[in-house]
C-alpha cells in the first residue's frame, strides 16, 4: 500500500493545516474500501498497477485536495464572468482606438513606413491586450475571494441597467447593423451605422469614460506596450526650421505628472458617476472642475511651455493676417498651431459655461 501513502502525502501537501488529518483519514478509508472491494471481486490482492488504477479513478491529488479546499475553486466565477467579459470588451475597444491614432500619427509625422507602423501597432496591441486581460483577471480573482460579494452583484438597480447599452459591446448592436446595412453600398453601411448607434444613458457614458481614462492613464504612464509613447506622437516633424517633434516631446515630459493626476481623477470621478446613477449636478460639478483644470493646463502651454513662443500673437489683426497668408501660400505652421489651440480653448470655455448652467439649473 506504499502507493496509497504516497498519494495521501501528495493530497495532504495541498490541504490547509486546519482539518488536514481528518480529511486524510476520511480519504484513506475511502481508498482502502475501494481496494478491498476490487480485491473481493478478483479474489486476490491487487497489483501495484491495479492500485494505481484505483487512485486514478479517485482523481489526481491536486483535484481531490481542491474538493476539500475552502473558498472559490475558480479564478473568475460564473456570476462575475459576464462583468469580466463586458469590462474586457470595453477596455480593448478603447485600446484599439488609441493604437490606431498612434499608428496614423507615426505615419504622418514620424516618417515611419506604413507597413512598419501597422506591424508595430499590431504587435503593441497584442501585448497591451494581454496586459488588459491580465489586469481584469487579477481584479476578478481578488473580487471572488472577498468575504462579501460586491454591491454591484447583489444590490444593482434597474435604472442603472443603461450601462449595458454601450452599443459596440453588445451582440444585438452588431446584428442590428448587419440587418440594416444589407451590405449593398458604403452609403447604406454609413447610414445603418448612424441608425444602429444607441443613445447611451448617462450611466453608460460614465462607465465608458471611466474605462477610456483608465486605458489612457495606463498608456500615458508606460504600462501598456503599444510600441509608442506619448512623446512619440510628435514624430520628427520639422517645418520652417522649427522641430515640432522635439517641442512636443519636451512638453509631454513637463506635463507627465499633471496629466497622470488629471487622468486618474477623471477615471475615479466617472466611476463615481456610474455607481451613483450619474446625477446631473454631480456631473456638472465634475465638468466645471475638469474644464477649469484643462484651461489651466492650456494657459500654461500658452505662456510657459516650449510652444509658448510659437503661440503668441501681438493682436487679433496680426492673427487674421497670418491666417490669410496661410490659406494663400500654404505656409505657416505656427498659424496652424495657433488656430488649433484657439479651437480647443473655445471648446473648453463653451463646455465650462454649459456645465455651470447645468450646475445652477440642475438639468
mmCIF file of C-alpha atoms in Angstrom:
data_model
loop_
_atom_site.group_PDB
_atom_site.id
_atom_site.type_symbol
_atom_site.label_atom_id
_atom_site.label_comp_id
_atom_site.label_asym_id
_atom_site.label_seq_id
_atom_site.Cartn_x
_atom_site.Cartn_y
_atom_site.Cartn_z
ATOM 1 C CA UNK A 1 0.000 0.000 0.000
ATOM 2 C CA UNK A 2 3.013 2.281 -0.481
ATOM 3 C CA UNK A 3 1.246 3.950 -3.442
ATOM 4 C CA UNK A 4 -1.729 4.894 -1.265
ATOM 5 C CA UNK A 5 0.509 6.509 1.361
ATOM 6 C CA UNK A 6 2.375 8.464 -1.312
ATOM 7 C CA UNK A 7 -0.962 9.511 -2.758
ATOM 8 C CA UNK A 8 -2.201 10.695 0.660
ATOM 9 C CA UNK A 9 1.001 12.659 1.265
ATOM 10 C CA UNK A 10 0.583 14.391 -2.104
ATOM 11 C CA UNK A 11 -3.004 15.322 -1.229
ATOM 12 C CA UNK A 12 -2.048 16.437 2.268
ATOM 13 C CA UNK A 13 0.616 18.782 0.927
ATOM 14 C CA UNK A 14 -2.138 20.772 -0.810
ATOM 15 C CA UNK A 15 -4.510 20.948 2.168
ATOM 16 C CA UNK A 16 -4.661 23.677 4.835
ATOM 17 C CA UNK A 17 -3.288 22.657 8.234
ATOM 18 C CA UNK A 18 -6.682 23.033 9.879
ATOM 19 C CA UNK A 19 -8.596 19.795 9.354
ATOM 20 C CA UNK A 20 -5.854 18.122 7.316
ATOM 21 C CA UNK A 21 -5.620 14.963 9.420
ATOM 22 C CA UNK A 22 -9.384 14.461 9.454
ATOM 23 C CA UNK A 23 -9.584 14.822 5.681
ATOM 24 C CA UNK A 24 -6.695 12.392 5.122
ATOM 25 C CA UNK A 25 -8.271 9.840 7.486
ATOM 26 C CA UNK A 26 -11.557 10.075 5.566
ATOM 27 C CA UNK A 27 -9.741 9.758 2.248
ATOM 28 C CA UNK A 28 -7.698 6.787 3.489
ATOM 29 C CA UNK A 29 -10.887 4.952 4.463
ATOM 30 C CA UNK A 30 -12.343 5.656 1.010
ATOM 31 C CA UNK A 31 -9.244 4.334 -0.774
ATOM 32 C CA UNK A 32 -8.976 1.222 1.388
ATOM 33 C CA UNK A 33 -12.670 0.454 0.803
ATOM 34 C CA UNK A 34 -12.168 0.760 -2.961
ATOM 35 C CA UNK A 35 -9.154 -1.532 -2.853
ATOM 36 C CA UNK A 36 -10.910 -4.119 -0.682
ATOM 37 C CA UNK A 37 -13.934 -4.157 -2.998
ATOM 38 C CA UNK A 38 -11.717 -4.741 -6.020
ATOM 39 C CA UNK A 39 -9.761 -7.480 -4.230
ATOM 40 C CA UNK A 40 -13.046 -9.183 -3.293
ATOM 41 C CA UNK A 41 -14.111 -9.146 -6.929
ATOM 42 C CA UNK A 42 -10.802 -10.611 -8.140
ATOM 43 C CA UNK A 43 -10.263 -12.980 -5.208
ATOM 44 C CA UNK A 44 -6.635 -11.889 -4.824
ATOM 45 C CA UNK A 45 -4.538 -8.909 -3.689
ATOM 46 C CA UNK A 46 -4.218 -6.089 -6.196
ATOM 47 C CA UNK A 47 -1.011 -5.498 -8.066
ATOM 48 C CA UNK A 48 0.711 -2.139 -7.961
ATOM 49 C CA UNK A 49 -0.674 -1.325 -11.421
ATOM 50 C CA UNK A 50 -4.236 -2.104 -10.287
ATOM 51 C CA UNK A 51 -3.839 0.037 -7.148
ATOM 52 C CA UNK A 52 -2.644 2.886 -9.362
ATOM 53 C CA UNK A 53 -5.796 2.449 -11.470
ATOM 54 C CA UNK A 54 -7.953 2.801 -8.330
ATOM 55 C CA UNK A 55 -6.123 6.010 -7.433
ATOM 56 C CA UNK A 56 -6.717 7.385 -10.932
ATOM 57 C CA UNK A 57 -10.436 6.688 -10.536
ATOM 58 C CA UNK A 58 -10.499 8.754 -7.345
ATOM 59 C CA UNK A 59 -8.690 11.631 -9.050
ATOM 60 C CA UNK A 60 -5.391 13.482 -9.196
ATOM 61 C CA UNK A 61 -4.142 14.706 -5.776
ATOM 62 C CA UNK A 62 -4.487 18.340 -6.875
ATOM 63 C CA UNK A 63 -8.101 17.809 -7.916
ATOM 64 C CA UNK A 64 -9.005 15.836 -4.786
ATOM 65 C CA UNK A 65 -7.393 18.432 -2.499
ATOM 66 C CA UNK A 66 -9.346 21.189 -4.256
ATOM 67 C CA UNK A 67 -12.630 19.430 -3.370
ATOM 68 C CA UNK A 68 -11.817 19.849 0.282
ATOM 69 C CA UNK A 69 -10.370 23.347 -0.018
ATOM 70 C CA UNK A 70 -12.066 26.437 1.346
ATOM 71 C CA UNK A 71 -13.075 29.349 -0.849
ATOM 72 C CA UNK A 72 -13.844 29.519 -4.591
ATOM 73 C CA UNK A 73 -12.356 26.962 -6.934
ATOM 74 C CA UNK A 74 -12.132 29.299 -9.903
ATOM 75 C CA UNK A 75 -10.331 32.484 -10.945
ATOM 76 C CA UNK A 76 -13.484 34.242 -12.199
ATOM 77 C CA UNK A 77 -16.762 32.573 -11.248
ATOM 78 C CA UNK A 78 -19.913 32.238 -13.379
ATOM 79 C CA UNK A 79 -21.690 35.144 -11.673
ATOM 80 C CA UNK A 80 -18.782 37.572 -12.141
ATOM 81 C CA UNK A 81 -17.724 36.299 -15.582
ATOM 82 C CA UNK A 82 -20.257 38.356 -17.642
ATOM 83 C CA UNK A 83 -18.981 41.506 -15.896
ATOM 84 C CA UNK A 84 -15.420 40.461 -16.676
ATOM 85 C CA UNK A 85 -16.247 39.982 -20.366
ATOM 86 C CA UNK A 86 -18.049 43.334 -20.540
ATOM 87 C CA UNK A 87 -15.123 45.181 -18.959
ATOM 88 C CA UNK A 88 -12.557 43.491 -21.209
ATOM 89 C CA UNK A 89 -14.560 44.320 -24.355
ATOM 90 C CA UNK A 90 -14.812 47.950 -23.317
ATOM 91 C CA UNK A 91 -11.109 48.243 -22.496
ATOM 92 C CA UNK A 92 -9.964 46.503 -25.686
ATOM 93 C CA UNK A 93 -12.122 48.779 -27.841
ATOM 94 C CA UNK A 94 -10.539 51.885 -26.292
ATOM 95 C CA UNK A 95 -7.127 50.281 -26.735
ATOM 96 C CA UNK A 96 -7.753 49.755 -30.444
ATOM 97 C CA UNK A 97 -8.685 53.436 -30.859
ATOM 98 C CA UNK A 98 -5.502 54.629 -29.115
ATOM 99 C CA UNK A 99 -3.393 52.256 -31.203
ATOM 100 C CA UNK A 100 -4.980 53.469 -34.447
ATOM 101 C CA UNK A 101 -4.351 57.129 -33.565
ATOM 102 C CA UNK A 102 -0.740 56.348 -32.691
ATOM 103 C CA UNK A 103 -0.130 54.450 -35.934
ATOM 104 C CA UNK A 104 -1.592 57.265 -38.064
ATOM 105 C CA UNK A 105 0.485 59.869 -36.197
ATOM 106 C CA UNK A 106 3.682 57.893 -36.751
ATOM 107 C CA UNK A 107 2.948 57.544 -40.470
ATOM 108 C CA UNK A 108 2.036 61.215 -40.978
ATOM 109 C CA UNK A 109 4.554 62.903 -38.675
ATOM 110 C CA UNK A 110 7.085 60.320 -37.605
ATOM 111 C CA UNK A 111 8.419 59.324 -41.018
ATOM 112 C CA UNK A 112 7.563 55.657 -40.425
ATOM 113 C CA UNK A 113 6.667 53.390 -43.316
ATOM 114 C CA UNK A 114 3.005 52.397 -43.354
ATOM 115 C CA UNK A 115 3.775 48.676 -43.202
ATOM 116 C CA UNK A 116 6.223 49.143 -40.345
ATOM 117 C CA UNK A 117 3.837 51.329 -38.342
ATOM 118 C CA UNK A 118 0.915 48.938 -38.821
ATOM 119 C CA UNK A 119 3.048 45.914 -37.916
ATOM 120 C CA UNK A 120 4.322 47.567 -34.752
ATOM 121 C CA UNK A 121 0.777 48.669 -33.914
ATOM 122 C CA UNK A 122 -0.490 45.082 -34.114
ATOM 123 C CA UNK A 123 2.420 43.819 -32.012
ATOM 124 C CA UNK A 124 1.864 46.518 -29.404
ATOM 125 C CA UNK A 125 -1.888 45.921 -29.416
ATOM 126 C CA UNK A 126 -1.371 42.208 -28.795
ATOM 127 C CA UNK A 127 0.987 42.844 -25.880
ATOM 128 C CA UNK A 128 -1.241 45.536 -24.388
ATOM 129 C CA UNK A 129 -4.331 43.392 -24.868
ATOM 130 C CA UNK A 130 -2.712 40.646 -22.816
ATOM 131 C CA UNK A 131 -1.925 43.224 -20.115
ATOM 132 C CA UNK A 132 -5.552 44.410 -20.037
ATOM 133 C CA UNK A 133 -6.903 40.858 -19.869
ATOM 134 C CA UNK A 134 -4.387 40.045 -17.135
ATOM 135 C CA UNK A 135 -5.350 43.078 -15.040
ATOM 136 C CA UNK A 136 -9.058 42.296 -15.468
ATOM 137 C CA UNK A 137 -8.446 38.682 -14.431
ATOM 138 C CA UNK A 138 -6.452 39.796 -11.388
ATOM 139 C CA UNK A 139 -9.303 42.094 -10.390
ATOM 140 C CA UNK A 140 -11.781 39.225 -10.815
ATOM 141 C CA UNK A 141 -9.578 36.897 -8.752
ATOM 142 C CA UNK A 142 -9.488 39.423 -5.894
ATOM 143 C CA UNK A 143 -13.230 40.113 -6.048
ATOM 144 C CA UNK A 144 -14.083 36.390 -5.979
ATOM 145 C CA UNK A 145 -12.160 35.975 -2.735
ATOM 146 C CA UNK A 146 -13.825 38.749 -0.784
ATOM 147 C CA UNK A 147 -15.880 37.640 2.209
ATOM 148 C CA UNK A 148 -18.881 39.601 0.974
ATOM 149 C CA UNK A 149 -19.934 39.954 -2.642
ATOM 150 C CA UNK A 150 -19.516 43.474 -4.042
ATOM 151 C CA UNK A 151 -22.622 45.638 -4.152
ATOM 152 C CA UNK A 152 -22.781 45.738 -7.967
ATOM 153 C CA UNK A 153 -23.525 41.982 -7.948
ATOM 154 C CA UNK A 154 -26.150 41.985 -5.217
ATOM 155 C CA UNK A 155 -27.625 45.489 -4.977
ATOM 156 C CA UNK A 156 -27.931 46.514 -8.631
ATOM 157 C CA UNK A 157 -30.740 48.867 -9.573
ATOM 158 C CA UNK A 158 -32.969 48.584 -12.618
ATOM 159 C CA UNK A 159 -32.450 52.250 -13.507
ATOM 160 C CA UNK A 160 -28.690 51.656 -13.789
ATOM 161 C CA UNK A 161 -29.012 48.989 -16.475
ATOM 162 C CA UNK A 162 -28.274 51.662 -19.070
ATOM 163 C CA UNK A 163 -24.577 50.939 -18.607
ATOM 164 C CA UNK A 164 -25.077 47.844 -20.799
ATOM 165 C CA UNK A 165 -26.316 49.992 -23.654
ATOM 166 C CA UNK A 166 -22.756 50.663 -24.832
ATOM 167 C CA UNK A 167 -23.552 49.657 -28.394
ATOM 168 C CA UNK A 168 -20.365 48.214 -29.815
ATOM 169 C CA UNK A 169 -20.079 45.872 -26.826
ATOM 170 C CA UNK A 170 -23.391 44.086 -27.416
ATOM 171 C CA UNK A 171 -24.151 41.345 -29.914
ATOM 172 C CA UNK A 172 -27.545 42.896 -30.578
ATOM 173 C CA UNK A 173 -25.895 46.047 -31.914
ATOM 174 C CA UNK A 174 -23.834 44.131 -34.481
ATOM 175 C CA UNK A 175 -26.872 42.103 -35.559
ATOM 176 C CA UNK A 176 -28.871 45.320 -35.979
ATOM 177 C CA UNK A 177 -26.111 46.913 -38.045
ATOM 178 C CA UNK A 178 -25.863 43.889 -40.330
ATOM 179 C CA UNK A 179 -29.619 43.777 -40.933
ATOM 180 C CA UNK A 180 -29.902 47.496 -41.669
ATOM 181 C CA UNK A 181 -26.910 47.767 -43.992
ATOM 182 C CA UNK A 182 -27.769 44.846 -46.237
ATOM 183 C CA UNK A 183 -24.181 45.001 -47.426
ATOM 184 C CA UNK A 184 -25.128 46.876 -50.628
ATOM 185 C CA UNK A 185 -23.195 50.184 -50.691
ATOM 186 C CA UNK A 186 -20.857 52.153 -48.468
ATOM 187 C CA UNK A 187 -23.518 54.859 -48.053
ATOM 188 C CA UNK A 188 -26.015 52.246 -46.871
ATOM 189 C CA UNK A 189 -23.487 50.978 -44.350
ATOM 190 C CA UNK A 190 -22.763 54.523 -43.079
ATOM 191 C CA UNK A 191 -26.485 55.215 -42.693
ATOM 192 C CA UNK A 192 -27.002 51.907 -40.912
ATOM 193 C CA UNK A 193 -24.117 52.730 -38.586
ATOM 194 C CA UNK A 194 -25.732 56.026 -37.621
ATOM 195 C CA UNK A 195 -29.116 54.353 -37.077
ATOM 196 C CA UNK A 196 -27.627 51.493 -35.044
ATOM 197 C CA UNK A 197 -25.651 53.671 -32.660
ATOM 198 C CA UNK A 198 -27.661 53.733 -29.421
ATOM 199 C CA UNK A 199 -28.457 56.753 -27.297
ATOM 200 C CA UNK A 200 -26.457 55.863 -24.229
ATOM 201 C CA UNK A 201 -27.770 56.663 -20.785
ATOM 202 C CA UNK A 202 -25.640 58.886 -18.501
ATOM 203 C CA UNK A 203 -24.597 55.785 -16.567
ATOM 204 C CA UNK A 204 -23.365 54.069 -19.723
ATOM 205 C CA UNK A 205 -21.497 57.209 -20.729
ATOM 206 C CA UNK A 206 -19.875 57.402 -17.301
ATOM 207 C CA UNK A 207 -18.718 53.785 -17.478
ATOM 208 C CA UNK A 208 -17.310 54.296 -20.969
ATOM 209 C CA UNK A 209 -15.488 57.463 -19.873
ATOM 210 C CA UNK A 210 -14.010 55.745 -16.817
ATOM 211 C CA UNK A 211 -12.713 52.893 -18.971
ATOM 212 C CA UNK A 212 -11.283 55.272 -21.569
ATOM 213 C CA UNK A 213 -9.459 57.355 -18.958
ATOM 214 C CA UNK A 214 -8.149 54.196 -17.302
ATOM 215 C CA UNK A 215 -6.672 52.887 -20.551
ATOM 216 C CA UNK A 216 -5.299 56.344 -21.375
ATOM 217 C CA UNK A 217 -3.621 56.502 -17.956
ATOM 218 C CA UNK A 218 -2.017 53.089 -18.431
ATOM 219 C CA UNK A 219 -0.714 54.165 -21.842
ATOM 220 C CA UNK A 220 0.491 57.589 -20.691
ATOM 221 C CA UNK A 221 2.373 56.051 -17.759
ATOM 222 C CA UNK A 222 4.044 53.474 -20.000
ATOM 223 C CA UNK A 223 2.325 50.408 -18.532
ATOM 224 C CA UNK A 224 0.828 49.464 -21.908
ATOM 225 C CA UNK A 225 3.396 48.440 -24.509
ATOM 226 C CA UNK A 226 1.703 49.804 -27.623
ATOM 227 C CA UNK A 227 5.011 50.356 -29.393
ATOM 228 C CA UNK A 228 4.867 54.129 -28.999
ATOM 229 C CA UNK A 229 4.860 56.573 -26.108
ATOM 230 C CA UNK A 230 3.044 59.924 -25.796
ATOM 231 C CA UNK A 231 6.227 61.833 -26.644
ATOM 232 C CA UNK A 232 6.500 59.864 -29.903
ATOM 233 C CA UNK A 233 3.271 61.327 -31.340
ATOM 234 C CA UNK A 234 5.104 64.453 -32.492
ATOM 235 C CA UNK A 235 7.367 62.285 -34.613
ATOM 236 C CA UNK A 236 10.146 64.051 -36.497
ATOM 237 C CA UNK A 237 8.028 66.876 -37.868
ATOM 238 C CA UNK A 238 10.191 69.854 -38.853
ATOM 239 C CA UNK A 239 8.662 72.861 -40.638
ATOM 240 C CA UNK A 240 10.191 76.252 -41.279
ATOM 241 C CA UNK A 241 13.216 75.429 -39.170
ATOM 242 C CA UNK A 242 11.064 74.504 -36.164
ATOM 243 C CA UNK A 243 11.377 70.996 -34.747
ATOM 244 C CA UNK A 244 7.778 70.401 -33.659
ATOM 245 C CA UNK A 245 8.520 66.812 -32.681
ATOM 246 C CA UNK A 246 11.181 67.931 -30.197
ATOM 247 C CA UNK A 247 8.940 70.659 -28.757
ATOM 248 C CA UNK A 248 6.106 68.155 -28.364
ATOM 249 C CA UNK A 249 8.370 65.642 -26.590
ATOM 250 C CA UNK A 250 9.648 68.332 -24.190
ATOM 251 C CA UNK A 251 6.084 69.451 -23.446
ATOM 252 C CA UNK A 252 4.950 65.885 -22.745
ATOM 253 C CA UNK A 253 7.859 65.407 -20.336
ATOM 254 C CA UNK A 254 6.930 68.563 -18.411
ATOM 255 C CA UNK A 255 3.245 67.601 -18.303
ATOM 256 C CA UNK A 256 3.791 63.954 -17.306
ATOM 257 C CA UNK A 257 2.714 64.143 -13.654
ATOM 258 C CA UNK A 258 -0.048 66.755 -14.086
ATOM 259 C CA UNK A 259 -1.635 64.555 -16.760
ATOM 260 C CA UNK A 260 -1.277 61.438 -14.563
ATOM 261 C CA UNK A 261 -3.154 63.198 -11.750
ATOM 262 C CA UNK A 262 -5.730 64.619 -14.171
ATOM 263 C CA UNK A 263 -6.442 61.256 -15.857
ATOM 264 C CA UNK A 264 -6.618 59.363 -12.555
ATOM 265 C CA UNK A 265 -9.040 61.937 -11.139
ATOM 266 C CA UNK A 266 -11.185 61.707 -14.276
ATOM 267 C CA UNK A 267 -11.348 57.914 -14.027
ATOM 268 C CA UNK A 268 -12.334 57.967 -10.339
ATOM 269 C CA UNK A 269 -14.924 60.675 -10.948
ATOM 270 C CA UNK A 270 -16.621 58.799 -13.796
ATOM 271 C CA UNK A 271 -16.681 55.597 -11.744
ATOM 272 C CA UNK A 272 -18.421 57.577 -9.011
ATOM 273 C CA UNK A 273 -20.927 58.813 -11.593
ATOM 274 C CA UNK A 274 -21.609 55.258 -12.775
ATOM 275 C CA UNK A 275 -22.134 53.998 -9.224
ATOM 276 C CA UNK A 276 -24.484 56.841 -8.256
ATOM 277 C CA UNK A 277 -26.593 56.860 -11.421
ATOM 278 C CA UNK A 278 -24.805 59.930 -12.821
ATOM 279 C CA UNK A 279 -26.880 62.728 -11.174
ATOM 280 C CA UNK A 280 -26.947 65.957 -13.182
ATOM 281 C CA UNK A 281 -25.432 68.244 -10.570
ATOM 282 C CA UNK A 282 -22.628 65.820 -9.719
ATOM 283 C CA UNK A 283 -21.777 65.503 -13.411
ATOM 284 C CA UNK A 284 -21.927 69.272 -13.870
ATOM 285 C CA UNK A 285 -19.699 69.878 -10.832
ATOM 286 C CA UNK A 286 -17.097 67.472 -12.197
ATOM 287 C CA UNK A 287 -17.272 69.117 -15.616
ATOM 288 C CA UNK A 288 -16.663 72.530 -14.051
ATOM 289 C CA UNK A 289 -13.644 71.276 -12.110
ATOM 290 C CA UNK A 290 -12.075 69.382 -15.005
ATOM 291 C CA UNK A 291 -12.795 72.094 -17.602
ATOM 292 C CA UNK A 292 -11.148 74.562 -15.250
ATOM 293 C CA UNK A 293 -8.147 72.260 -14.882
ATOM 294 C CA UNK A 294 -7.942 71.860 -18.676
ATOM 295 C CA UNK A 295 -7.984 75.632 -19.170
ATOM 296 C CA UNK A 296 -5.239 75.954 -16.566
ATOM 297 C CA UNK A 297 -3.087 73.478 -18.493
ATOM 298 C CA UNK A 298 -3.835 75.293 -21.731
ATOM 299 C CA UNK A 299 -2.834 78.575 -20.101
ATOM 300 C CA UNK A 300 0.471 77.040 -19.074
ATOM 301 C CA UNK A 301 1.054 75.786 -22.615
ATOM 302 C CA UNK A 302 0.331 79.273 -23.997
ATOM 303 C CA UNK A 303 2.507 81.188 -21.544
ATOM 304 C CA UNK A 304 5.311 78.916 -20.329
ATOM 305 C CA UNK A 305 5.595 75.706 -22.368
ATOM 306 C CA UNK A 306 8.180 75.069 -25.109
ATOM 307 C CA UNK A 307 5.409 76.045 -27.566
ATOM 308 C CA UNK A 308 4.823 79.430 -25.904
ATOM 309 C CA UNK A 309 6.939 81.467 -28.339
ATOM 310 C CA UNK A 310 5.066 79.949 -31.305
ATOM 311 C CA UNK A 311 1.591 80.555 -29.859
ATOM 312 C CA UNK A 312 1.943 84.239 -29.082
ATOM 313 C CA UNK A 313 0.432 86.846 -31.393
ATOM 314 C CA UNK A 314 0.589 90.620 -30.949
ATOM 315 C CA UNK A 315 -3.037 91.284 -31.843
ATOM 316 C CA UNK A 316 -6.172 89.848 -33.417
ATOM 317 C CA UNK A 317 -5.340 91.702 -36.617
ATOM 318 C CA UNK A 318 -1.969 90.004 -36.786
ATOM 319 C CA UNK A 319 -3.651 86.616 -36.383
ATOM 320 C CA UNK A 320 -6.090 87.398 -39.209
ATOM 321 C CA UNK A 321 -3.229 88.473 -41.453
ATOM 322 C CA UNK A 322 -1.255 85.318 -40.706
ATOM 323 C CA UNK A 323 -4.336 83.195 -41.353
ATOM 324 C CA UNK A 324 -4.844 84.831 -44.749
ATOM 325 C CA UNK A 325 -1.213 84.140 -45.601
ATOM 326 C CA UNK A 326 -1.643 80.516 -44.554
ATOM 327 C CA UNK A 327 -4.614 79.979 -46.875
ATOM 328 C CA UNK A 328 -2.951 81.858 -49.719
ATOM 329 C CA UNK A 329 0.502 80.298 -49.633
ATOM 330 C CA UNK A 330 0.043 77.165 -47.550
ATOM 331 C CA UNK A 331 2.925 78.238 -45.314
ATOM 332 C CA UNK A 332 2.819 78.995 -41.616
ATOM 333 C CA UNK A 333 2.941 76.016 -39.323
ATOM 334 C CA UNK A 334 2.793 78.321 -36.304
ATOM 335 C CA UNK A 335 -0.506 79.742 -37.538
ATOM 336 C CA UNK A 336 -1.997 76.233 -37.837
ATOM 337 C CA UNK A 337 -0.870 75.559 -34.289
ATOM 338 C CA UNK A 338 -2.440 78.800 -33.039
ATOM 339 C CA UNK A 339 -5.754 78.056 -34.771
ATOM 340 C CA UNK A 340 -5.909 74.525 -33.351
ATOM 341 C CA UNK A 341 -5.057 75.874 -29.906
ATOM 342 C CA UNK A 342 -7.768 78.524 -30.255
ATOM 343 C CA UNK A 343 -10.410 75.960 -31.212
ATOM 344 C CA UNK A 344 -9.514 73.848 -28.169
ATOM 345 C CA UNK A 345 -9.730 76.869 -25.851
ATOM 346 C CA UNK A 346 -13.113 77.916 -27.267
ATOM 347 C CA UNK A 347 -14.397 74.364 -26.887
ATOM 348 C CA UNK A 348 -13.272 74.173 -23.248
ATOM 349 C CA UNK A 349 -14.736 77.586 -22.395
ATOM 350 C CA UNK A 350 -18.027 76.623 -24.050
ATOM 351 C CA UNK A 351 -18.102 73.351 -22.112
ATOM 352 C CA UNK A 352 -17.350 75.186 -18.876
ATOM 353 C CA UNK A 353 -20.232 77.609 -19.401
ATOM 354 C CA UNK A 354 -22.649 74.775 -20.186
ATOM 355 C CA UNK A 355 -21.519 72.881 -17.088
ATOM 356 C CA UNK A 356 -22.020 75.966 -14.913
ATOM 357 C CA UNK A 357 -25.541 76.346 -16.295
ATOM 358 C CA UNK A 358 -26.389 72.701 -15.508
ATOM 359 C CA UNK A 359 -24.899 73.057 -12.039
ATOM 360 C CA UNK A 360 -27.150 76.033 -11.319
ATOM 361 C CA UNK A 361 -30.322 74.869 -13.067
ATOM 362 C CA UNK A 362 -29.978 71.179 -12.229
ATOM 363 C CA UNK A 363 -30.874 69.858 -15.671
#
